[in-house]
Every structure is written in C-alpha cells, then in structure tokens.
Short mmCIF file of C-alpha atoms in Angstrom, two decimals:
data_model
loop_
_atom_site.label_atom_id
_atom_site.label_comp_id
_atom_site.label_asym_id
_atom_site.label_seq_id
_atom_site.Cartn_x
_atom_site.Cartn_y
_atom_site.Cartn_z
CA UNK F 1 -1.07 -11.97 -1.62
CA UNK F 2 1.72 -11.26 -4.18
CA UNK F 3 1.02 -9.17 -7.20
CA UNK F 4 1.11 -12.11 -9.48
CA UNK F 5 -1.62 -13.85 -7.18
CA UNK F 6 -3.48 -10.74 -7.62
CA UNK F 7 -3.49 -11.15 -11.42
CA UNK F 8 -4.44 -14.92 -11.10
CA UNK F 9 -7.36 -13.94 -8.89
CA UNK F 10 -8.58 -11.12 -11.47
CA UNK F 11 -8.39 -13.63 -14.20
CA UNK F 12 -10.67 -16.25 -12.41
CA UNK F 13 -13.11 -13.36 -12.15
CA UNK F 14 -12.88 -11.76 -15.57
CA UNK F 15 -11.77 -14.88 -17.92
CA UNK F 16 -12.45 -12.60 -21.03
CA UNK F 17 -9.43 -10.63 -20.25
CA UNK F 18 -5.70 -12.12 -20.87
CA UNK F 19 -3.24 -12.31 -18.35
CA UNK F 20 -1.20 -9.63 -19.97
CA UNK F 21 -4.06 -7.20 -19.97
CA UNK F 22 -4.56 -8.00 -16.15
CA UNK F 23 -1.04 -7.50 -15.67
CA UNK F 24 -1.30 -4.01 -17.44
CA UNK F 25 -4.35 -3.29 -15.42
CA UNK F 26 -2.50 -4.07 -11.90
CA UNK F 27 0.51 -2.07 -13.09
CA UNK F 28 -1.81 1.01 -14.09
CA UNK F 29 -3.86 0.55 -10.71
CA UNK F 30 -0.54 0.58 -8.64
CA UNK F 31 0.71 3.78 -10.61
CA UNK F 32 -2.38 5.55 -9.80
CA UNK F 33 -2.42 4.70 -6.23
CA UNK F 34 1.20 5.79 -5.87
CA UNK F 35 0.66 9.15 -7.46
CA UNK F 36 -2.49 9.61 -5.24
CA UNK F 37 -0.34 9.08 -2.12
CA UNK F 38 2.13 11.46 -3.52
CA UNK F 39 -0.43 13.90 -3.74
CA UNK F 40 -1.40 13.45 -0.18
CA UNK F 41 -4.55 11.08 0.20
CA UNK F 42 -6.45 8.21 -1.48
CA UNK F 43 -9.81 7.16 0.16
CA UNK F 44 -11.36 3.98 -1.06
CA UNK F 45 -14.72 3.69 0.59
CA UNK F 46 -15.17 0.51 2.28
CA UNK F 47 -11.57 -0.33 2.35
CA UNK F 48 -9.64 2.45 4.09
CA UNK F 49 -7.58 5.53 3.57
CA UNK F 50 -3.98 5.91 2.75
CA UNK F 51 -2.23 9.24 3.52
CA UNK F 52 1.54 10.19 3.37
CA UNK F 53 3.30 12.22 5.99
CA UNK F 54 6.66 13.66 6.31
CA UNK F 55 8.51 12.20 9.18
CA UNK F 56 11.12 14.56 10.96
CA UNK F 57 14.61 13.87 11.27
CA UNK F 58 15.62 12.13 14.40
CA UNK F 59 18.72 10.88 16.09
CA UNK F 60 19.05 7.15 16.77
CA UNK F 61 21.73 4.94 17.66
CA UNK F 62 23.52 2.40 15.31
CA UNK F 63 23.23 -1.10 16.63
CA UNK F 64 26.67 -2.23 15.86
CA UNK F 65 28.88 0.79 16.12
CA UNK F 66 26.85 2.49 18.89
CA UNK F 67 27.34 5.74 17.38
CA UNK F 68 24.60 8.47 17.22
CA UNK F 69 23.24 8.77 13.71
CA UNK F 70 20.85 11.56 12.28
CA UNK F 71 18.07 10.27 9.96
CA UNK F 72 16.96 12.48 7.26
CA UNK F 73 13.22 13.80 6.92
CA UNK F 74 11.38 11.23 4.64
CA UNK F 75 7.99 10.58 3.70
CA UNK F 76 5.96 7.66 5.08
CA UNK F 77 2.48 6.25 4.04
CA UNK F 78 -0.13 5.36 6.56
CA UNK F 79 -3.01 3.13 6.03
CA UNK F 80 -6.32 3.53 8.39
CA UNK F 81 -8.57 0.41 7.50
CA UNK F 82 -12.39 1.17 7.10
CA UNK F 83 -14.52 0.09 9.82
CA UNK F 84 -15.80 -2.81 7.41
CA UNK F 85 -12.41 -4.42 6.92
CA UNK F 86 -11.92 -5.88 10.27
CA UNK F 87 -15.30 -7.18 10.35
CA UNK F 88 -14.71 -8.76 7.09
CA UNK F 89 -11.46 -10.58 8.37
CA UNK F 90 -13.25 -11.75 11.35
CA UNK F 91 -15.95 -13.31 9.41
CA UNK F 92 -13.69 -15.28 7.55
CA UNK F 93 -11.99 -17.17 10.59
#
C-alpha cells in the first residue's frame, strides 16, 4: 500500500474530511512516528513495536572492485509485529 492508497482508504472511511485534510493527517502521523523511532521506541498495541538500534561499523567487500570497505555506524529501524497481526493476515487468505 502506498501513501496515496492510504489517503484514499481513509477518505472512504471518513468522507466528511477533504483529501487535503487526510494528506495532512497522514503526513503528521508519519512525522510523529519518525520522532518516536528517533527517541527509541513506539509501541502500537495490537499492531507491533518499532525500535531503533545503532548498528556497529563493519568490514565488507565491494562486489565489483573486491576491495574491503568499512561501513560507518548507523541507526536502523526494527519492527516486531504483535501476535494479532499474523493471525489477521492468515484470516484474509
């Protein structure tokens, strides 16, 4: 599902709001989620938990040149789904 698909689905469920309002809502929601992940953790009951973790630098081989390259430490986002999410996915099949 793309961001525009999410806006369309929200418009179907809440027709009293304009498309522009829904786009603004989705943008604000994503900003809040980004800020929460930067802070360390977001827990959405019944959906899952987003956490951020700093990945250490490591050495790897460049596929073309075969040179050893050292990566820099970076922050990565991890998602652990709630127990209910896989059950809902299986029900739809």
